[in-house]
Amino acid sequence: MNNIFSDSKDMSSQRSLLRALGWTDEEMQKPIVGIICAQSEIIPGHMHLNDIARAAAEGVIAAGGKPVIVPSIGVCDGIAMGHAGMKYSLPSREIIADSAEILIRAHAFQAAVFIGNCDKIIPGMLMAAARVNIPSIFVSGGPMLAGHVRGKKTSLSTMFEEVGAFNAGKIDEQTLKDFECGACPTCGSCSGMFTANSMNCLCEALGMALPGNGTIPAVYSARLALAKQAGSAVMNLLKKNICPRDIMTAAAFKNAETVDMAIGASTNSVLHLLAVANEAGLKDKVSIDIMNEISAKTPNLCRLAPAGEHYIEELNEAGGISAVMKELLDGGLLDGSVMTAGGKTLAETVENARVYDSDIIRPLSAPYSKTGGLVILKGNLAPEGSVVKKSAVDPAMYKHSGPAKCFDSEEDAMKAISSGKIVKGDVVVIRYEGPVGGPGMREMLTPTSAIVGAGLGADCALITDGRFSGATRGAAIGHVCPEAAAGGLIGLVHDGDIIDIDIENCLINLRVSEQEIEKRRKNFRPLVKKVDGYLARYRANVTSASEGAILKKP
C-alpha cells in the first residue's frame, strides 16, 4: 500500500517537497489519505470541521496511514437565501466535485475521507468520490441542536416563518428578535430534516458513511469518536480495495431512495441522488421515473421539522437511521446484501439497531402515511416531472385548483406576498429560476415561509422551476421541467389561468386548451437574465433538473 512517492529515485524531487512539509522517512512509506475538509468561518455547520478533520486524521494514523488535510469551498444556503447569492448554491456543487477530483488526482491520494456538512457540499463530495473511485468514506459535522424560544422548539425554518408572521402583522418586533437570537443555538447543520441532514442521513443509506453520520449532534463528543472510526475504516477499505462504485451500486441507490421516502427527506435529495448516480455510471438505472414506484410502497415513518415537531437530535435518540433501515429491512423493503464503507453488508451493519421511540420512528404497521414523503408530479405543466414534499403538505392541499399569479423572479413574488396581494386559493407561479433561467436554480424558502407565516399554508400553493430548501413546508412544488427558460409550459402561464394539483394521483396540469397553448407559444420568447462569470459558464452547460441539473459531458 506504499504511495507512489515512497521509493523511486525518480520521485526524489517530489519527496524533497514532502520533506519541506516535515514528513519523516516513515511517513513517506505510508498510504496518503486525503481528508477533504470544508471548514469555514461563514457556515455554522462547518465552523468546527477542523476538529472533525483532526479526529479523522487520528483514526487514519492509528490504522497506519498518512493523512493530509486539504480544503473545499462551501456555501451556506441559509445565509445566501433571499438574494442573488443563492444563485451560486447549486452551481457550487460542481466546483466542489471538480476541486476534490483535482486535489485527489494531482497529489496521488490513495484514499479519501470527505468531511462536509451542509447542502451542496456533501452531494458535490459524493459526486467526486464516485468519479475518482478510490477507497472513500464520509463523516459529516453533524446536526445543530434545536433552539428553544418562548417554550417552543425552533429551527431555521421556524425563523423564516416568523419573519413572514412579522410582515403579516402577526407578531411584534421583540418576538421576532427573540426567535432570531434563539433559533440556531449551536454549530452544526440546521436541526430539521432539511437538505444537509437529509444528505448526511442518505450517506448512511447509500453505504458511504458509518452509523450515526446523519444524526449524532455536532456538539456531542460521539461525533469526534465517529470521525476517528471513519479514519480507521477508510484504511480497511484501502486494504480490501473497496471503492465507492463497489458501494454505490444500483441496489444501494434504491435503498437510499427508499430511506428518502421513509424519512421524508428534502426535495433537493432528488436532484442530488440523480447527480451522484450519473457520476457512478448509473444514469440509466436511477431516474425520477422509479421514485413514485418506490414511494408507493414505502411508508413514511418519520416526520421531522418542517413536516413535524421532532428534530434530528430526537431521531438520534430514537435509534437513528440504522433503526429506520432495520425497520425497512425487516419489512423486505431494503437490500441488505449491499456493501458499506464500514466493510460490512447493510444487514450486518444494522443487525443490532432498534427503535427506542415509536412516535419518532413509526413501525411499518402504523406509519404516518402508507406512502413515501416525496412525490413526483407530472402533467402538461411538468411533462418531465416536478417534486413535492408530501409529508410537509397540509392534507387539505393534496388536491387543489386555483388561479395562477405569475412572477418572473423570486423578488417579484416576495413583493406581492409581503404586500398582501396573495389570497386564499391562489397558485403562486415563480419562473425563470431554474438551472438555466435563474441561472442557478435558487431555493424558495423565503416566499414559502412568507406564505406559511401569513397563515396561508393550507390555502395556497406555490410552483416553480426553481427549487426549495428542505426547510420548506406547504404545497410547494419545485423542479418543474422543462423550465421556462427552456420553453417549458410554465413560461406560458397567464395570471388567472387555473392550475390543477392532485398530489395523491401525482398530477399537475394547466387548465388551458391546446389551441390556446399553441397560440401563446407562437409569440413566446423566453426571458434571458443578464449574468457573467461562473454563472454564465454554468448556464451554458447545465442540464435539466430532471437529470439532476448536472453539467453536460464533453
XYZ file of C-alpha atoms in Angstrom:
554
model
C 0.000 0.000 0.000
C 3.004 2.325 -0.309
C 2.380 5.613 -2.085
C 3.913 6.412 -5.477
C 6.444 8.777 -3.893
C 7.859 6.279 -1.404
C 10.859 4.604 -3.041
C 11.585 5.516 -6.647
C 14.700 7.625 -7.209
C 12.756 9.340 -9.984
C 10.476 10.742 -7.263
C 13.295 12.310 -5.236
C 12.249 15.824 -6.271
C 8.683 15.206 -5.154
C 9.914 13.760 -1.862
C 12.002 16.873 -1.272
C 8.757 18.875 -1.242
C 7.153 16.412 1.147
C 10.182 16.817 3.416
C 9.548 20.567 3.261
C 6.208 19.711 4.875
C 8.032 17.950 7.694
C 7.379 14.371 6.593
C 9.625 11.671 8.060
C 11.075 8.621 6.311
C 8.404 6.510 7.996
C 5.596 8.749 6.768
C 6.980 8.582 3.238
C 6.228 4.855 3.208
C 2.597 5.118 4.261
C -0.515 5.363 2.065
C -1.550 9.002 1.590
C -5.123 9.621 2.676
C -6.649 12.911 1.589
C -9.001 14.435 4.135
C -11.176 16.783 2.094
C -12.402 19.266 4.695
C -14.872 22.087 4.014
C -14.234 24.046 7.212
C -15.043 27.749 7.031
C -16.000 30.622 9.293
C -19.172 31.549 7.365
C -21.177 28.303 7.653
C -22.452 27.321 11.139
C -22.412 23.687 10.060
C -18.749 23.960 9.095
C -17.186 26.178 11.746
C -15.993 23.156 13.755
C -14.942 20.861 10.911
C -11.233 21.257 11.636
C -11.862 19.328 14.861
C -13.650 16.601 12.894
C -10.786 16.515 10.372
C -8.157 16.185 13.101
C -10.134 13.354 14.684
C -10.397 11.586 11.316
C -6.639 12.087 10.853
C -6.018 10.410 14.214
C -8.024 7.424 13.014
C -6.008 7.242 9.799
C -2.707 7.425 11.686
C -3.791 4.747 14.155
C -4.585 2.452 11.232
C -1.240 3.038 9.508
C -1.931 5.826 7.023
C -0.561 9.303 6.379
C -3.420 11.844 6.471
C -3.254 15.176 4.674
C -5.981 17.748 5.209
C -6.959 19.785 2.144
C -9.795 22.299 1.645
C -13.136 22.516 -0.087
C -15.375 25.514 -0.668
C -18.940 25.720 0.593
C -21.996 27.994 0.520
C -24.357 28.454 3.462
C -27.777 28.236 1.868
C -29.476 29.950 4.782
C -27.196 32.987 4.571
C -27.420 33.012 0.757
C -31.228 32.743 0.864
C -33.448 35.511 -0.432
C -30.878 37.388 -2.526
C -28.627 36.931 -5.566
C -26.152 34.854 -3.548
C -28.487 31.843 -3.750
C -27.797 31.655 -7.487
C -24.377 30.243 -6.560
C -25.523 27.488 -4.226
C -26.372 24.659 -6.612
C -23.624 25.640 -9.087
C -21.120 25.347 -6.249
C -21.807 21.597 -6.199
C -19.941 21.205 -9.486
C -16.960 23.262 -8.241
C -16.783 21.128 -5.089
C -16.775 17.920 -7.139
C -14.186 19.266 -9.580
C -11.862 20.619 -6.894
C -11.914 17.368 -4.919
C -11.107 15.457 -8.106
C -8.211 17.812 -8.802
C -6.749 17.575 -5.297
C -7.034 13.782 -5.186
C -5.587 13.044 -8.600
C -2.944 15.780 -8.649
C -1.447 14.546 -5.378
C -1.981 10.806 -5.944
C -4.074 10.244 -2.821
C -4.794 6.554 -2.327
C -7.896 7.008 -0.209
C -10.100 9.851 0.966
C -12.170 10.949 3.931
C -14.747 13.542 2.926
C -15.742 15.982 5.666
C -18.546 18.409 4.971
C -21.973 19.034 6.389
C -24.299 21.339 4.518
C -26.472 21.350 1.426
C -24.445 21.224 -1.813
C -21.156 20.290 -0.146
C -21.986 16.664 0.648
C -23.562 15.976 -2.795
C -20.567 17.555 -4.542
C -18.234 15.389 -2.496
C -20.287 12.272 -3.273
C -20.006 13.113 -6.970
C -16.232 13.404 -6.611
C -15.995 10.121 -4.705
C -17.920 8.312 -7.427
C -15.828 9.970 -10.132
C -12.317 9.313 -8.795
C -13.356 5.947 -7.309
C -10.633 5.465 -4.727
C -11.488 3.990 -1.281
C -13.536 6.703 0.418
C -15.710 7.374 3.426
C -17.852 10.288 4.605
C -18.165 11.825 8.031
C -20.303 14.911 8.473
C -20.072 17.662 11.054
C -23.432 16.636 12.492
C -26.704 18.459 13.124
C -27.334 21.559 15.193
C -29.387 21.193 18.351
C -32.901 22.593 18.155
C -33.477 26.068 19.508
C -35.859 26.885 22.353
C -37.733 30.178 22.195
C -40.645 31.098 24.469
C -41.314 27.445 25.245
C -41.251 26.425 21.595
C -38.663 24.245 19.836
C -37.273 26.103 16.865
C -35.055 25.821 13.807
C -34.097 27.864 10.778
C -37.454 27.098 9.136
C -39.216 28.499 12.211
C -37.129 31.645 11.871
C -38.078 32.222 8.243
C -41.750 31.657 9.070
C -41.578 34.110 11.960
C -40.307 36.730 9.511
C -43.407 36.016 7.429
C -45.566 36.317 10.528
C -43.949 39.666 11.396
C -44.517 41.019 7.888
C -48.147 39.912 8.138
C -48.525 41.788 11.442
C -48.998 38.614 13.487
C -46.022 39.091 15.871
C -44.175 42.143 17.188
C -40.538 43.147 16.742
C -39.401 41.845 20.148
C -40.849 38.405 19.428
C -39.028 38.367 16.106
C -35.768 39.316 17.865
C -36.250 36.549 20.442
C -36.549 33.990 17.649
C -33.582 35.479 15.803
C -31.392 35.055 18.881
C -32.587 31.556 19.797
C -33.496 29.664 16.630
C -29.973 28.376 15.852
C -28.225 27.768 19.199
C -25.161 25.671 18.269
C -22.816 24.831 15.443
C -23.999 22.111 13.081
C -26.303 21.667 10.107
C -29.757 23.193 10.700
C -31.709 20.992 13.063
C -34.619 19.687 10.965
C -34.828 17.204 8.111
C -33.577 19.854 5.743
C -31.226 19.270 2.795
C -27.978 18.999 4.768
C -29.288 16.473 7.261
C -31.200 14.638 4.535
C -28.000 14.054 2.578
C -25.999 13.116 5.673
C -28.659 10.546 6.528
C -28.718 9.278 2.945
C -24.934 8.812 3.081
C -25.677 6.084 5.610
C -28.373 4.612 3.380
C -26.019 4.647 0.378
C -23.423 2.868 2.492
C -20.854 5.672 2.248
C -20.864 6.612 5.950
C -20.851 4.852 9.296
C -23.960 4.613 11.511
C -24.705 7.893 13.247
C -23.303 10.064 10.468
C -26.638 11.735 9.835
C -27.914 12.153 13.380
C -25.234 12.443 16.104
C -25.354 16.147 17.094
C -22.397 18.310 16.177
C -21.690 19.234 19.794
C -21.572 15.648 21.094
C -18.188 14.043 21.730
C -19.547 10.968 19.959
C -19.151 12.959 16.748
C -15.362 13.075 17.280
C -15.302 9.360 18.036
C -17.234 8.721 14.818
C -14.637 10.705 12.863
C -11.823 8.603 14.345
C -13.711 5.438 13.409
C -14.164 6.756 9.876
C -10.419 7.407 9.569
C -9.706 3.863 10.637
C -12.432 2.440 8.394
C -11.064 4.070 5.244
C -7.768 2.267 5.806
C -9.682 -1.011 5.923
C -11.400 -0.074 2.644
C -7.962 0.610 1.149
C -6.624 -2.719 2.352
C -9.589 -4.547 0.815
C -9.690 -2.267 -2.267
C -13.372 -1.450 -1.735
C -14.159 1.668 -3.758
C -17.226 3.952 -3.967
C -18.603 2.280 -7.091
C -18.454 -1.052 -5.251
C -20.673 0.514 -2.578
C -22.854 2.933 -4.553
C -24.486 0.309 -6.759
C -27.956 0.444 -8.314
C -29.246 -1.540 -5.323
C -27.666 0.960 -2.917
C -29.354 3.869 -4.693
C -32.676 2.061 -4.473
C -32.051 1.631 -0.748
C -31.263 5.326 -0.431
C -34.402 6.346 -2.281
C -36.440 4.044 -0.037
C -34.952 5.616 3.089
C -35.520 9.016 1.453
C -39.245 8.272 1.277
C -39.384 6.794 4.775
C -37.790 9.792 6.491
C -39.462 12.475 4.353
C -36.186 13.985 3.237
C -35.665 17.244 1.363
C -36.882 17.567 -2.225
C -33.277 18.505 -3.065
C -32.321 14.889 -2.438
C -33.942 14.067 -5.796
C -31.536 16.394 -7.620
C -28.523 15.117 -5.750
C -29.185 11.389 -5.981
C -29.615 11.776 -9.743
C -26.339 13.698 -9.995
C -24.364 11.218 -7.884
C -25.824 8.246 -9.770
C -24.704 9.855 -13.015
C -21.122 10.079 -11.726
C -21.348 6.454 -10.601
C -22.251 5.388 -14.138
C -25.841 4.549 -13.203
C -27.744 7.229 -15.129
C -29.877 4.624 -16.913
C -30.763 2.842 -13.665
C -31.576 5.791 -11.387
C -34.222 8.236 -12.606
C -37.207 10.179 -11.308
C -39.483 7.654 -13.028
C -38.765 4.981 -10.416
C -39.204 7.319 -7.437
C -43.004 7.199 -7.408
C -42.821 3.405 -7.633
C -40.623 3.378 -4.535
C -42.803 5.972 -2.794
C -45.951 3.947 -3.498
C -44.684 1.007 -1.454
C -42.598 2.813 1.177
C -44.431 4.034 4.279
C -43.473 7.419 5.702
C -42.079 6.545 9.146
C -40.617 9.883 10.278
C -41.991 13.407 10.309
C -39.272 15.734 11.433
C -39.286 19.513 11.114
C -40.537 21.102 8.905
C -43.087 18.304 8.423
C -43.492 17.670 12.171
C -42.451 18.702 15.650
C -39.411 16.425 16.028
C -35.771 17.310 15.324
C -32.660 15.385 14.261
C -31.379 15.095 17.830
C -34.596 13.223 18.691
C -34.197 10.923 15.689
C -30.712 10.149 17.003
C -32.100 9.268 20.431
C -34.816 7.145 18.825
C -32.231 4.905 17.158
C -31.066 6.960 14.190
C -31.034 5.990 10.544
C -29.841 2.478 11.438
C -33.126 1.909 13.277
C -35.107 3.239 10.317
C -33.193 0.933 7.974
C -33.668 -2.051 10.279
C -37.417 -1.448 10.230
C -37.409 -1.235 6.441
C -35.097 -4.239 6.081
C -37.288 -6.397 8.300
C -40.216 -5.397 6.108
C -38.426 -6.537 2.966
C -38.033 -3.016 1.592
C -34.219 -2.822 1.543
C -31.472 -4.941 0.007
C -29.354 -5.977 2.982
C -26.633 -7.602 0.878
C -25.053 -4.347 -0.326
C -21.587 -3.405 0.940
C -20.996 -0.381 3.166
C -17.988 1.790 3.989
C -17.780 0.038 7.336
C -16.627 -3.087 5.500
C -19.850 -4.909 6.362
C -23.070 -5.533 4.483
C -26.026 -3.305 5.248
C -27.780 -6.176 7.028
C -24.745 -6.742 9.252
C -24.420 -3.009 9.921
C -27.974 -2.582 11.247
C -28.329 -6.039 12.793
C -28.433 -4.754 16.367
C -30.251 -1.479 15.682
C -33.563 -0.890 17.392
C -36.239 1.762 17.682
C -36.375 3.447 21.089
C -39.246 5.824 20.404
C -42.056 4.689 18.110
C -43.516 8.196 17.945
C -40.392 9.427 16.144
C -39.700 6.276 14.107
C -43.074 4.706 13.446
C -43.349 0.946 12.823
C -44.299 -0.244 9.339
C -47.622 -1.331 10.795
C -48.510 2.202 11.936
C -46.774 4.742 9.664
C -47.557 8.426 9.333
C -48.737 7.530 5.842
C -48.713 4.386 3.748
C -46.706 6.083 1.012
C -43.438 7.985 0.991
C -42.668 11.570 1.937
C -41.768 12.727 -1.595
C -43.890 12.610 -4.737
C -43.030 13.250 -8.391
C -45.851 15.088 -10.180
C -46.306 15.058 -13.953
C -48.804 16.554 -16.368
C -48.907 19.094 -19.155
C -47.298 21.666 -16.838
C -44.415 19.326 -15.971
C -44.094 16.561 -18.586
C -40.542 15.827 -17.400
C -41.602 15.939 -13.760
C -41.734 18.115 -10.656
C -41.358 17.268 -6.970
C -43.226 17.976 -3.743
C -42.546 17.014 -0.133
C -45.947 15.458 0.509
C -45.194 14.792 4.165
C -44.915 18.570 4.728
C -48.159 19.438 2.904
C -51.432 20.045 4.748
C -53.802 17.239 3.618
C -56.313 19.929 2.681
C -53.924 20.852 -0.146
C -53.391 17.361 -1.547
C -55.937 18.317 -4.183
C -56.196 21.955 -5.159
C -57.316 24.037 -8.112
C -56.744 27.751 -8.170
C -55.895 30.794 -10.248
C -52.276 31.440 -11.126
C -50.424 34.557 -10.066
C -47.230 34.656 -12.093
C -43.838 36.155 -11.307
C -40.603 36.062 -13.278
C -38.367 36.140 -10.214
C -38.359 35.337 -6.512
C -38.047 39.047 -5.700
C -41.224 39.951 -7.605
C -43.115 37.167 -5.850
C -41.919 38.335 -2.446
C -43.139 41.860 -3.079
C -46.611 40.510 -3.832
C -46.685 38.171 -0.829
C -45.389 40.816 1.576
C -47.926 43.395 0.361
C -50.897 41.066 0.820
C -51.601 40.514 -2.879
C -51.686 36.728 -2.479
C -55.039 35.453 -1.200
C -56.627 32.135 -0.322
C -56.838 29.755 -3.235
C -54.038 31.303 -5.301
C -51.350 29.278 -7.011
C -48.162 31.352 -6.942
C -46.030 30.662 -10.023
C -42.340 31.636 -9.820
C -40.482 31.006 -13.063
C -37.125 31.778 -14.646
C -35.483 30.429 -11.505
C -34.458 27.058 -12.971
C -30.905 25.837 -13.606
C -30.723 27.850 -16.854
C -33.289 30.560 -16.175
C -32.016 31.697 -12.785
C -29.404 30.716 -13.532
C -28.529 28.508 -10.612
C -31.952 27.199 -9.510
C -32.425 29.217 -6.335
C -34.233 27.832 -3.304
C -37.557 29.483 -2.472
C -37.600 29.231 1.315
C -38.263 32.948 1.717
C -41.548 33.033 -0.265
C -42.805 29.684 1.030
C -42.096 30.756 4.603
C -43.791 34.090 3.964
C -46.898 32.261 2.765
C -46.932 29.982 5.813
C -46.148 32.879 8.152
C -49.077 34.822 6.710
C -51.399 31.941 7.593
C -51.930 30.767 4.016
C -50.074 27.454 4.194
C -53.293 25.422 3.990
C -54.862 27.625 1.316
C -52.225 28.478 -1.312
C -49.841 26.521 -3.493
C -46.518 27.629 -4.958
C -44.973 26.119 -8.046
C -41.573 26.952 -9.531
C -38.950 25.788 -11.964
C -36.557 26.635 -9.150
C -36.315 24.543 -6.024
C -36.987 24.625 -2.301
C -34.984 24.413 0.869
C -35.504 21.252 2.867
C -36.930 23.643 5.458
C -39.899 24.460 3.212
C -43.351 23.211 4.104
C -46.707 23.600 2.418
C -47.935 22.805 -1.108
C -44.616 23.822 -2.634
C -43.944 22.119 -5.964
C -40.485 22.598 -7.426
C -38.170 21.427 -10.207
C -40.927 21.965 -12.804
C -39.456 20.619 -16.051
C -38.991 21.798 -18.700
C -38.225 25.130 -17.104
C -39.462 28.435 -18.530
C -36.064 29.339 -19.963
C -36.082 26.064 -21.934
C -39.525 26.775 -23.398
C -41.486 24.902 -20.741
C -45.218 25.462 -20.351
C -44.641 27.185 -17.003
C -43.395 30.144 -19.082
C -46.743 30.363 -20.914
C -48.973 30.530 -17.836
C -51.007 33.752 -17.538
C -52.436 35.350 -14.420
C -55.847 33.856 -13.738
C -55.223 30.540 -15.524
C -56.465 27.638 -13.436
C -53.836 25.166 -12.277
C -54.974 21.738 -11.081
C -52.825 19.958 -8.487
C -53.523 16.366 -7.418
C -50.712 15.148 -5.177
C -52.356 11.804 -4.391
C -52.516 10.966 -8.106
C -49.168 12.598 -8.959
C -50.661 15.164 -11.362
C -50.131 18.840 -12.135
C -51.907 20.434 -15.098
C -52.644 23.818 -16.595
C -56.343 24.031 -17.433
C -55.912 25.760 -20.779
C -56.840 24.326 -24.177
C -54.172 23.016 -26.523
C -55.260 25.571 -29.100
C -54.668 28.431 -26.660
C -51.313 26.977 -25.598
C -50.164 26.794 -29.226
C -51.333 30.359 -29.827
C -49.268 31.561 -26.852
C -46.260 29.526 -27.885
C -46.049 31.254 -31.275
C -45.335 34.580 -29.607
C -43.222 33.211 -26.733
C -39.654 34.378 -26.216
C -38.038 33.110 -23.005
C -36.628 35.758 -20.690
C -32.817 35.785 -20.561
C -31.336 37.268 -17.394
C -28.010 39.056 -17.642
C -25.195 37.247 -15.829
C -21.440 36.957 -16.183
C -18.515 34.985 -14.774
C -19.115 31.480 -13.473
C -22.904 31.753 -13.728
C -22.645 32.429 -17.475
C -20.487 29.326 -17.929
C -22.815 27.308 -15.727
C -25.910 28.388 -17.675
C -24.279 27.372 -20.958
C -23.547 23.850 -19.712
C -26.191 22.848 -17.147
C -28.878 20.267 -17.922
C -32.475 19.934 -16.758
C -33.408 19.365 -13.128
C -34.962 16.073 -14.282
C -31.379 14.929 -14.931
C -30.089 16.283 -11.620
C -29.014 19.681 -13.037
C -25.645 18.164 -13.887
C -23.221 19.700 -16.372
C -23.148 18.396 -19.910
C -20.451 15.832 -20.572
C -17.862 16.747 -23.247
